[in-house]
mmCIF file of C-alpha atoms and ligand atoms in Angstrom:
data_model
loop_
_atom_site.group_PDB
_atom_site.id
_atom_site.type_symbol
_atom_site.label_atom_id
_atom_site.label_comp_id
_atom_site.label_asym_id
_atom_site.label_seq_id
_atom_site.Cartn_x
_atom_site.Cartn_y
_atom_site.Cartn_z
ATOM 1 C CA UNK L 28 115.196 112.566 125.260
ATOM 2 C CA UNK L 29 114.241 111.373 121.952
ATOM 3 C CA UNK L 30 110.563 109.588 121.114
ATOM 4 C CA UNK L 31 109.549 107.302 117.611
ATOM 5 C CA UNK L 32 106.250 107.162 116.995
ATOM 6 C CA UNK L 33 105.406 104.405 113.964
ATOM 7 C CA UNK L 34 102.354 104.410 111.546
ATOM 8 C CA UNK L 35 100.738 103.191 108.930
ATOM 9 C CA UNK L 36 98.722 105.071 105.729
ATOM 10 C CA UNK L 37 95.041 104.655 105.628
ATOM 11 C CA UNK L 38 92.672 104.485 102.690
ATOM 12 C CA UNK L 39 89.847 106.570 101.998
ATOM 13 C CA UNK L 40 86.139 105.238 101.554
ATOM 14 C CA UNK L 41 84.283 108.463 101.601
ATOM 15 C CA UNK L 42 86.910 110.726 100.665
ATOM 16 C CA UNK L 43 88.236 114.068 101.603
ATOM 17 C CA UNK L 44 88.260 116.767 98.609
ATOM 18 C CA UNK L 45 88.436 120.364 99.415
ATOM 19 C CA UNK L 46 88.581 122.851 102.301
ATOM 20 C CA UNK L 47 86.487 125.634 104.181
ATOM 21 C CA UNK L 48 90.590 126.718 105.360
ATOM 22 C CA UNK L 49 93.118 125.564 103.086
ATOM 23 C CA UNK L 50 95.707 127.081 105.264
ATOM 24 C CA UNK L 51 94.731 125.609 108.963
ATOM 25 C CA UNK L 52 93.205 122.203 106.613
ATOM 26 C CA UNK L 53 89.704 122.159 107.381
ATOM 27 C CA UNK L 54 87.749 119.889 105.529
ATOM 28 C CA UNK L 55 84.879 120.656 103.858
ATOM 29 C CA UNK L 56 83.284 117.721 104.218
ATOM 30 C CA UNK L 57 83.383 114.394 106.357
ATOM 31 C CA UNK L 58 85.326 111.657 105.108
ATOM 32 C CA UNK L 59 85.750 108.084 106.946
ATOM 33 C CA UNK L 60 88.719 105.559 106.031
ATOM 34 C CA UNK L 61 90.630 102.005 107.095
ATOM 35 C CA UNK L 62 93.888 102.171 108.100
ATOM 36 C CA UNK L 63 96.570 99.374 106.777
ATOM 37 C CA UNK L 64 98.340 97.565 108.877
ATOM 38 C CA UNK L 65 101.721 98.125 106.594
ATOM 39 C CA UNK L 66 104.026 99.424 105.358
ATOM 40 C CA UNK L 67 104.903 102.017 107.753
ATOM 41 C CA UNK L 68 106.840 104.649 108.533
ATOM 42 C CA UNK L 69 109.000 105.486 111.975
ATOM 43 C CA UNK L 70 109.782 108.663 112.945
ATOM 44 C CA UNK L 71 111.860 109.922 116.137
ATOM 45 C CA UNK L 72 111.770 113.843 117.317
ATOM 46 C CA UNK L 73 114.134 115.341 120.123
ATOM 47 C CA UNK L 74 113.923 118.856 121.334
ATOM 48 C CA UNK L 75 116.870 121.082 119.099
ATOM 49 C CA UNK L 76 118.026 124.247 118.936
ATOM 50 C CA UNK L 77 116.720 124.479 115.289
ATOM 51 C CA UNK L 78 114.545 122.221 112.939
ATOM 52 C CA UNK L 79 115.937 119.743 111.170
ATOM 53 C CA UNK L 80 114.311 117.534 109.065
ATOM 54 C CA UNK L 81 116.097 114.073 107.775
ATOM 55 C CA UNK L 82 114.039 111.378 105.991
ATOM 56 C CA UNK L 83 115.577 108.254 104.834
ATOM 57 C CA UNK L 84 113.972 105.620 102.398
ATOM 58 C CA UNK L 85 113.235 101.707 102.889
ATOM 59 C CA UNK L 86 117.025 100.662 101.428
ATOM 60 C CA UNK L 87 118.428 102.986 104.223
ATOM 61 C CA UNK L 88 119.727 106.070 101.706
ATOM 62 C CA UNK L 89 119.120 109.489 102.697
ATOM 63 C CA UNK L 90 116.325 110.998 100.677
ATOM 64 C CA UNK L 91 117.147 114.259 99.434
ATOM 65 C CA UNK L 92 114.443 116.757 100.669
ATOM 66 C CA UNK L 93 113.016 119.610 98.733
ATOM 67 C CA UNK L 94 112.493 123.388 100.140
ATOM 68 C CA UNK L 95 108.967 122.792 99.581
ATOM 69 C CA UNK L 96 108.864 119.834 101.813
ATOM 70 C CA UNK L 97 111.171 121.510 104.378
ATOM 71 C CA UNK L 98 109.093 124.328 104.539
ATOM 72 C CA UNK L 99 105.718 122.106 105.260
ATOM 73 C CA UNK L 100 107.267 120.235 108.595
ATOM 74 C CA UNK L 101 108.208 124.222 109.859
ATOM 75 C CA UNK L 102 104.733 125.159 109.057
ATOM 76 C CA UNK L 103 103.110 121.870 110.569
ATOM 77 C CA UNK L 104 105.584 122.829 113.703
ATOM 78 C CA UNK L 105 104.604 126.186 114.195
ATOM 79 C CA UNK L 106 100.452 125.517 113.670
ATOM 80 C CA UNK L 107 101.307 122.585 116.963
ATOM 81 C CA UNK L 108 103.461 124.984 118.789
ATOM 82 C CA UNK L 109 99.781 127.140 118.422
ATOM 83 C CA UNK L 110 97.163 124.683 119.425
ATOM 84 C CA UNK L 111 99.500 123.367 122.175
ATOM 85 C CA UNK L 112 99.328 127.145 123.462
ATOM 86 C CA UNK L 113 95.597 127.088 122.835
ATOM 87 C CA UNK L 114 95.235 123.989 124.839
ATOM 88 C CA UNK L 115 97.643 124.811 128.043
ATOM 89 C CA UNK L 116 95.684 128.461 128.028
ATOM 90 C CA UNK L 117 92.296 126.660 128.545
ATOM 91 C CA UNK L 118 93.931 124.611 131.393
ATOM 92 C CA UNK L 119 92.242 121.617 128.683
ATOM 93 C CA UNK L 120 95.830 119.918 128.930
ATOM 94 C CA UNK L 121 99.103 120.834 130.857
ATOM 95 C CA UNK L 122 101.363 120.898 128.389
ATOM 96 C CA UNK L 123 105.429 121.566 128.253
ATOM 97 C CA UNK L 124 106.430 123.681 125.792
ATOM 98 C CA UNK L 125 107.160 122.322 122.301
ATOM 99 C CA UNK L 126 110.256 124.188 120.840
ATOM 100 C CA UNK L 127 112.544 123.614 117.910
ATOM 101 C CA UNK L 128 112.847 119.823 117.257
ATOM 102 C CA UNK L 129 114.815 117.286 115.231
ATOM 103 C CA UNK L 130 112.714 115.095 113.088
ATOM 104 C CA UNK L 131 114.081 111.733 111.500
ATOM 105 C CA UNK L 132 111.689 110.028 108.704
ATOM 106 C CA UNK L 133 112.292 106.595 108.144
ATOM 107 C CA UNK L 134 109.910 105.403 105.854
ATOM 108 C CA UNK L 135 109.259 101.876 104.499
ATOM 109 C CA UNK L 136 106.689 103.034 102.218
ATOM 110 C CA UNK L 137 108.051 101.999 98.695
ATOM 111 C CA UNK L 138 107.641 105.602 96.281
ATOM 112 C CA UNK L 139 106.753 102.668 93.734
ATOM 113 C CA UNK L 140 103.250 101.950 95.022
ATOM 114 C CA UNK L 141 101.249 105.057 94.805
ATOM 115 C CA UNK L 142 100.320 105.211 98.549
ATOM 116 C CA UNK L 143 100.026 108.665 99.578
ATOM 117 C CA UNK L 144 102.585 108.752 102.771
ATOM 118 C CA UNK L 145 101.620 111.990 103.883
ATOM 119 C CA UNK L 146 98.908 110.468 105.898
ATOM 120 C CA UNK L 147 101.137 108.024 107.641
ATOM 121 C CA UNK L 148 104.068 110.755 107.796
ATOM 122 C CA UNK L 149 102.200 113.437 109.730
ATOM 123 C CA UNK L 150 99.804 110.665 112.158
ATOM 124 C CA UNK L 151 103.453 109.633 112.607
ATOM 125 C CA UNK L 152 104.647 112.920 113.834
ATOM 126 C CA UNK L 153 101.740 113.797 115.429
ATOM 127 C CA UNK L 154 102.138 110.910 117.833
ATOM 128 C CA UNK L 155 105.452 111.467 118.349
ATOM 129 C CA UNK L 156 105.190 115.037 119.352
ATOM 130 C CA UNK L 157 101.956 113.965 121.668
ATOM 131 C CA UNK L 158 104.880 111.493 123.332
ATOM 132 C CA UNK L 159 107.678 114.138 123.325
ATOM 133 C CA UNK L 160 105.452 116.768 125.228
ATOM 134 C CA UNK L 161 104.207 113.983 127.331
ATOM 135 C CA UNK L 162 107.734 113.188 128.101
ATOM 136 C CA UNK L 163 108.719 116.757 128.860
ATOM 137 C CA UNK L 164 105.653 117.543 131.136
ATOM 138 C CA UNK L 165 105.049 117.312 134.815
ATOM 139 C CA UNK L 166 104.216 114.596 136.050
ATOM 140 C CA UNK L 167 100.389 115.860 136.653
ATOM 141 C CA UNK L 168 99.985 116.795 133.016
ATOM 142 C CA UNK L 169 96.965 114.391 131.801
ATOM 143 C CA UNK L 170 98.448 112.932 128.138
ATOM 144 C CA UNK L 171 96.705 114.577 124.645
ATOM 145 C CA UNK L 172 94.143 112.449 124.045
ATOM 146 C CA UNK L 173 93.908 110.782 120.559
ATOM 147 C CA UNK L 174 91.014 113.768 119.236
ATOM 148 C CA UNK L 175 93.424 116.271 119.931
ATOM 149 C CA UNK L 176 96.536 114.251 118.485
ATOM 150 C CA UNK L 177 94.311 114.177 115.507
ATOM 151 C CA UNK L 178 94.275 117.561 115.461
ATOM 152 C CA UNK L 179 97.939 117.769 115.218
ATOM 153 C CA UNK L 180 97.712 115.310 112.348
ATOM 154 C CA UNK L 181 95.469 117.172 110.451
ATOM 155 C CA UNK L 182 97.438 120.474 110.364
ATOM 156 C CA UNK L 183 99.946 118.447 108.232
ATOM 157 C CA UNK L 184 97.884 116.320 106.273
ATOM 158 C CA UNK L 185 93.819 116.243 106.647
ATOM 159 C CA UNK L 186 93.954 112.869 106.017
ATOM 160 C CA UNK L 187 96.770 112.395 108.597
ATOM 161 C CA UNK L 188 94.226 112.294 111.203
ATOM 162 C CA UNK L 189 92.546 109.502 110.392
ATOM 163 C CA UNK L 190 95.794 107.447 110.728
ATOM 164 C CA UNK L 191 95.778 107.664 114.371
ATOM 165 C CA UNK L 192 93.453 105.110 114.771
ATOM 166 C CA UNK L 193 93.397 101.891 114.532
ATOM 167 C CA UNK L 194 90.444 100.108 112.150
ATOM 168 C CA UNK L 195 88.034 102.318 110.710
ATOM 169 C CA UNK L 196 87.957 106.033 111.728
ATOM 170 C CA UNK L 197 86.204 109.341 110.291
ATOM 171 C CA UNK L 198 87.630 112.832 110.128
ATOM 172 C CA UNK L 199 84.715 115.335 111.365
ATOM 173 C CA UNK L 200 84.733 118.319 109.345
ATOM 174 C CA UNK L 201 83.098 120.595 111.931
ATOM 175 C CA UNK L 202 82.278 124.100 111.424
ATOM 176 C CA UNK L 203 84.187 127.369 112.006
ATOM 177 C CA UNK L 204 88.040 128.714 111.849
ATOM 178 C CA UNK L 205 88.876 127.159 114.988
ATOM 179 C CA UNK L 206 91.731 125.109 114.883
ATOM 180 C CA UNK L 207 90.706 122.471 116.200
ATOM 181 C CA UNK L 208 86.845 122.572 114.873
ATOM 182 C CA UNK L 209 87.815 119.432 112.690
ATOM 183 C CA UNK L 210 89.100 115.765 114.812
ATOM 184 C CA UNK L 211 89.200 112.173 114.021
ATOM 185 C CA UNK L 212 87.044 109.630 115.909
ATOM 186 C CA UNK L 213 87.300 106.269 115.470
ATOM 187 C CA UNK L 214 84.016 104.126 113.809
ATOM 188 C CA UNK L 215 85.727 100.423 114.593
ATOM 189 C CA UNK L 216 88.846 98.958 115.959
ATOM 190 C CA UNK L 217 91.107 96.732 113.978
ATOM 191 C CA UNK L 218 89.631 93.754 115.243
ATOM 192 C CA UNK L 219 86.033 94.403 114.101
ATOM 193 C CA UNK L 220 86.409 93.646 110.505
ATOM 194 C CA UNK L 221 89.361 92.197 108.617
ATOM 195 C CA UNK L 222 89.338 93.899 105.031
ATOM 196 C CA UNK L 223 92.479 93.244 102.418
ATOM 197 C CA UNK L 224 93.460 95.431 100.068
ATOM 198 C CA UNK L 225 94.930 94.731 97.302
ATOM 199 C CA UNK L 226 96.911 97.556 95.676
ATOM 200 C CA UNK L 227 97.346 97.240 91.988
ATOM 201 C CA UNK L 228 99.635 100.234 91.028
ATOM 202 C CA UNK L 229 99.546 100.572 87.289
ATOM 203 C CA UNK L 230 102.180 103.174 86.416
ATOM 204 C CA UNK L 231 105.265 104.531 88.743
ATOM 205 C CA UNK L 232 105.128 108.074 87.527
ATOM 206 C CA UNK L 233 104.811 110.884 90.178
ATOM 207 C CA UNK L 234 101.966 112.975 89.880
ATOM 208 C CA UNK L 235 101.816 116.740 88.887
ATOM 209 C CA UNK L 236 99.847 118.065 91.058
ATOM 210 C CA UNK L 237 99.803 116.838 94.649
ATOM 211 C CA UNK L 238 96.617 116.903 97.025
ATOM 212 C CA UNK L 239 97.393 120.165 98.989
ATOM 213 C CA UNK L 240 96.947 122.074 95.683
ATOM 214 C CA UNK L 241 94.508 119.447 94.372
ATOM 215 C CA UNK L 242 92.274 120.467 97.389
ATOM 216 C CA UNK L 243 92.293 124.137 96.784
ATOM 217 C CA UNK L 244 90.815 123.333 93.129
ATOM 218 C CA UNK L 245 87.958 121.346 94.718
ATOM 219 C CA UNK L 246 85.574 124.574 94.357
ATOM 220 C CA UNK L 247 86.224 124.671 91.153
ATOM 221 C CA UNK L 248 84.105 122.431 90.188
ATOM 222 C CA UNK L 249 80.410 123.107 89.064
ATOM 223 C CA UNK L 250 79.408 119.562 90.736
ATOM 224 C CA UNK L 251 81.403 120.519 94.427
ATOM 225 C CA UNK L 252 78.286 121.781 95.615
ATOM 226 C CA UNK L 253 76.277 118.706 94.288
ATOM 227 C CA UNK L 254 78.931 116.639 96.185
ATOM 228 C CA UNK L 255 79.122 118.599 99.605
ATOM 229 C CA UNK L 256 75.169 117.754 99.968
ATOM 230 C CA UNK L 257 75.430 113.852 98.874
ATOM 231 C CA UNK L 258 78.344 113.093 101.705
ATOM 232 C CA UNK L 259 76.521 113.475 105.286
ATOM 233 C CA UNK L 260 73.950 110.358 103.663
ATOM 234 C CA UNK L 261 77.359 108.361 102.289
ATOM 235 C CA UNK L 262 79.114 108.923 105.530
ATOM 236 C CA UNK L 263 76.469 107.824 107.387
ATOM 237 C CA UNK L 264 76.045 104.914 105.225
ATOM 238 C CA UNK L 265 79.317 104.047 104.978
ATOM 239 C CA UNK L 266 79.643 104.287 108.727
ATOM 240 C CA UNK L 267 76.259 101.783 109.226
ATOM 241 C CA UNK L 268 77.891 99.557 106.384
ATOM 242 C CA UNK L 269 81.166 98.919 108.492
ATOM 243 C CA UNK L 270 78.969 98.303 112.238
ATOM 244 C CA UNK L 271 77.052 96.069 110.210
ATOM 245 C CA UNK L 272 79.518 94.466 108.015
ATOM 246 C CA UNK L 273 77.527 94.660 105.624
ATOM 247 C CA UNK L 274 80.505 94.438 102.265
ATOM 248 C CA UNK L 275 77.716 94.554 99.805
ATOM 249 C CA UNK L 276 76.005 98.337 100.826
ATOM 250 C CA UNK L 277 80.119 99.319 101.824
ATOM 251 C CA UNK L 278 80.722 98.388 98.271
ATOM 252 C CA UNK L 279 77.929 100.679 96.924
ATOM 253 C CA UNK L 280 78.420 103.619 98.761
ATOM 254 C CA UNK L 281 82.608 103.403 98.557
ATOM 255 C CA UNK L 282 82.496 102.977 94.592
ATOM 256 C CA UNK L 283 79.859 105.671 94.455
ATOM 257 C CA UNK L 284 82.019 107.861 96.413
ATOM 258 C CA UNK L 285 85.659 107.489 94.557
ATOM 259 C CA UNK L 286 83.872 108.110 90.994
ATOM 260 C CA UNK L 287 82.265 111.528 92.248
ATOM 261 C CA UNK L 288 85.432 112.848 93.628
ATOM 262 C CA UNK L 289 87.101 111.939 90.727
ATOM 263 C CA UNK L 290 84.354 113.889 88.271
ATOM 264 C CA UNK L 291 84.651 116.753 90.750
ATOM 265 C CA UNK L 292 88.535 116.885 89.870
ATOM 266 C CA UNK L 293 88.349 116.292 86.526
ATOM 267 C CA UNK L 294 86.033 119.237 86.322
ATOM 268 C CA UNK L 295 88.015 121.384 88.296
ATOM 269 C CA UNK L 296 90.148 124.480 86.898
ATOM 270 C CA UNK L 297 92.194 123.209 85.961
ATOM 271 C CA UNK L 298 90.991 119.951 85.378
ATOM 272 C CA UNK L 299 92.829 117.124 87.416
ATOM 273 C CA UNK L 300 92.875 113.947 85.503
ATOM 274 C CA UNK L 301 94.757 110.778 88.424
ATOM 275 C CA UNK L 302 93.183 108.103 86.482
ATOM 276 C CA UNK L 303 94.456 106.277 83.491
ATOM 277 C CA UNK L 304 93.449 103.805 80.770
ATOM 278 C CA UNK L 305 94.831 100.865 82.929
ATOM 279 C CA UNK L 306 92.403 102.088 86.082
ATOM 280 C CA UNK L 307 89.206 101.779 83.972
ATOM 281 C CA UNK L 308 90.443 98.895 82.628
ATOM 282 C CA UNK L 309 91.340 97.450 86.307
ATOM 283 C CA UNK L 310 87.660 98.738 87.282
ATOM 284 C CA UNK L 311 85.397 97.407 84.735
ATOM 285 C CA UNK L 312 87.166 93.992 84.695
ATOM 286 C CA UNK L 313 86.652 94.547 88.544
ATOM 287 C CA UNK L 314 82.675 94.786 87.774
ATOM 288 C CA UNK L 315 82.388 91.973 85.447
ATOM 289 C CA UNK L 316 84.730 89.289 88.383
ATOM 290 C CA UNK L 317 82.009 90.626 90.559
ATOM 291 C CA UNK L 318 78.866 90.081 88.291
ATOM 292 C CA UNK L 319 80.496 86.382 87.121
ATOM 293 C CA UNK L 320 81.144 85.041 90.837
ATOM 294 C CA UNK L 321 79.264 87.545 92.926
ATOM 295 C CA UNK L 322 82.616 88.151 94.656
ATOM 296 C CA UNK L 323 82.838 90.806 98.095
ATOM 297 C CA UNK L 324 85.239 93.076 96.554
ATOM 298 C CA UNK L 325 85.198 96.950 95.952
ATOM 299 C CA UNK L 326 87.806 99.266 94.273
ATOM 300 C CA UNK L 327 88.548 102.835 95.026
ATOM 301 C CA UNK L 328 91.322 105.240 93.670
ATOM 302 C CA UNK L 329 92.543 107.946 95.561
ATOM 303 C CA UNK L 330 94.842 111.199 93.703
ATOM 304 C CA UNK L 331 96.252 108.735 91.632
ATOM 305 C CA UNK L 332 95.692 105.654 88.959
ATOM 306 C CA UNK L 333 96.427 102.534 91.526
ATOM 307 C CA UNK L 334 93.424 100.812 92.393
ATOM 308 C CA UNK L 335 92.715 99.180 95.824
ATOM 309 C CA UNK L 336 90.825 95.965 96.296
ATOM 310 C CA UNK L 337 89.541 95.955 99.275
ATOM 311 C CA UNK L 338 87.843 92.315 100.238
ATOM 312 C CA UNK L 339 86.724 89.785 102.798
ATOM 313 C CA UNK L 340 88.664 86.742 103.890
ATOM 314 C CA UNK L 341 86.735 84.678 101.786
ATOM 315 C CA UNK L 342 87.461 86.991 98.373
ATOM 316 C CA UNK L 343 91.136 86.947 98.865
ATOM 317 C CA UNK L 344 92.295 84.229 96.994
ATOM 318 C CA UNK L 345 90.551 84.974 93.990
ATOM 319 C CA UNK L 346 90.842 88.628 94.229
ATOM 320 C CA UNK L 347 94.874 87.805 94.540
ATOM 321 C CA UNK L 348 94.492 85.498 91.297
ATOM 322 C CA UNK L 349 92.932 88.452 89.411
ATOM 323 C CA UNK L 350 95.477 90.772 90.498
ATOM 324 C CA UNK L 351 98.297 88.974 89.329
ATOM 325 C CA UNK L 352 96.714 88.319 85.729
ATOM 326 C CA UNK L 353 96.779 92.286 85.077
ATOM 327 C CA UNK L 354 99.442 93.356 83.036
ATOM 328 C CA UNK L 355 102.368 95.923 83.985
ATOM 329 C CA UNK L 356 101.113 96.643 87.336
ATOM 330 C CA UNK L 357 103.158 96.604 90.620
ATOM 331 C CA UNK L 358 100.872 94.591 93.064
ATOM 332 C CA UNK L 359 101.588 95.274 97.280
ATOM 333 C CA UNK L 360 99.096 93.209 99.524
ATOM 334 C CA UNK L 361 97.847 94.566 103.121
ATOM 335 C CA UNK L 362 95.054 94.572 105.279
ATOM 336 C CA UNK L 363 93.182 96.278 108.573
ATOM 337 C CA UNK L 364 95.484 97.889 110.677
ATOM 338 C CA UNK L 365 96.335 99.155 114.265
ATOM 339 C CA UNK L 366 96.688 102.804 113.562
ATOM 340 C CA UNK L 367 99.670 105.226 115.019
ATOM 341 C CA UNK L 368 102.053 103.926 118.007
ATOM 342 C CA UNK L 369 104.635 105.144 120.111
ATOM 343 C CA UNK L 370 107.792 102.726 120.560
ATOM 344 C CA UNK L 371 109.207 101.881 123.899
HETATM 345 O O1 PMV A 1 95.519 114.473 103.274
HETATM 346 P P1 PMV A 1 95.707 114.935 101.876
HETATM 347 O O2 PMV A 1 95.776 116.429 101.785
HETATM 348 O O3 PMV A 1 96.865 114.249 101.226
HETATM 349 O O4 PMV A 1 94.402 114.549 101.021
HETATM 350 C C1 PMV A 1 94.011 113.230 100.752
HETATM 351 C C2 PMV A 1 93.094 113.201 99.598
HETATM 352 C C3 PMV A 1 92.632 111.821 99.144
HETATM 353 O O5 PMV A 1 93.616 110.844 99.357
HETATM 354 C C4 PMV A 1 92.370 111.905 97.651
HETATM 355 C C5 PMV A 1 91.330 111.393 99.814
HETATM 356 C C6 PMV A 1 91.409 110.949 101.256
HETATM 357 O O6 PMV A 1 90.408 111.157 101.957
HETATM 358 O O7 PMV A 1 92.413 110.367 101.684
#
């Protein structure tokens, strides 16, 4: 009996840099996001004998995956398999056993834009696995609820469990070793607030290094510290801004957020430098729009130079103007979505 899950990627406003458990993904810190409504990605599991892992791209060609990636879906597999245990063992949820599985990845995420799929890939699978257990269980067995399938996320990607929702959400970091110490919770739904972004991708290059080493540099960092004690005031700002809808403190607090990350990894050791001339450039043209016609927009930049726009209705047309005047820059439009779903 196979199951497809399909989700989307979502966009951090306070961001998630660095772990207390790189290996089981637990955050250091809070972190609180929107997730877009496209593009997505669809992925369908069956029980197997043995894991196999296929992922094909938006044109329909079979992407060509690396040991590295290979090994990370085996890993993921084996850390559910775990908490699935856990949870049966304190009678918290019923669950059949997950075994070996079959995983196909059909993304529609184009590699061209600079969104980080990982998030969508592994709230994807997450859901998917939540559906194939569900499937396989007694009839008695009470579903996973979406915390825990946020769990299940997060041992793939930490950001991953933020996709599960719909809206705005926020990954707790918790405290402890416990796997499950860290969930997702969700701040908003997707009909709350209607946000665009605007996703002005200034260079196609792939990055050298991605965030699962990125995050292990975090400590690095002589301002990490410094940054761990400013987030529980931004998350709870950022949190108020979005109940409120208030774009003009969201716009404070988000902006203020992406350029301390950013100085964290660029004073890492190694340093990590994601941004590029044609980000700054993108931001400070960004500041002056806003100064000019007092325009609700915000930018933020996540491990990588594209910039998102993130505006109200009433921005969008202008905001869409400016994009399109920037030079050499892929633009891909989206907006508030409805978070991780399982297909009929
Ligand atoms: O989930 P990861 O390990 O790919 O980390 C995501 C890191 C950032 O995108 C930079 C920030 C975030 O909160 O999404």
């Amino acid at each position: 009996m196979s199951i497809t899950a399909v989700s989307t990627p979502n966009i951090a406003f306070i961001k998630y840099w660095g772990n207390r458990n790189d290996s089981l993904r637990l955050p250091a810190a809070d972190s609180l996001s929107m997730t877009l409504n496209s593009p997505h990605v669809e992925i369908t599991v069956d029980h197997a004998d043995t894991l196999t892992v296929r992922s094909f791209e938006a044109d329909g060609s079979e992407k060509t995956l690396k040991e590295k990636d290979i090994m990370r879906f085996a890993r993921h597999l084996e850390l559910t398999k775990e908490y699935l245990k856990k949870l049966a063992s304190s009678a918290q949820t019923p669950t059949s056993e997950l075994t070996n599985v079959t995983i196909t990845v059909r993304s529609q995420i184009p590699s061209s834009i600079g969104l980080a799929s990982s998030a969508a890939v592994f709230g994807c699978l997450a859901k998917a696995y939540a559906g194939l257990v569900a499937a396989s269980a007694e009839t008695s067995a009470s579903p996973l609820t979406d915390e825990q399938i946020s769990v299940i996320a997060r041992l793939g990607s930490g950001s991953a469990a933020r996709s599960i929702y719909g809206g705005y959400s926020a990954l707790r970091a918790g405290d402890g070793d416990a796997m499950d110490s860290s969930s997702a919770v969700q701040v908003a739904d997707e009909n709350h607030w209607l946000l665009h972004d605007i996703i002005l991708v200034p260079t196609q290059e792939e990055k050298k290094v991605g965030s699962t080493e990125g995050h292990e540099l975090a400590w690095s960092s002589s301002y990490y510290k410094k940054r761990l004690e400013e987030i529980p005031r931004r998350q709870k700002e950022c949190w108020d801004a979005i109940l409120a809808k208030d774009f003009e403190k969201l716009q404070h607090v988000v902006e203020e957020d992406c350029w301390d990350m950013h100085n964290v990894m660029q004073t890492s050791t190694p340093p990590l430098k994601y941004l590029n001339d044609a980000t700054y450039r993108i931001t400070d043209a960004i500041e002056e729009l806003r100064e000019t016609e007092h325009l609700p927009v915000l930018y933020t930049m996540d491990a990588g130079p594209t910039v998102h726009l993130f505006c109200t209705e009433e921005a969008v047309k202008a905001v869409r103007e400016f994009a399109a005047e920037q030079k050499d820059c892929t633009i891909f439009e989206t907006k508030t979505g409805k978070g991780a779903i399982l297909l009929p």
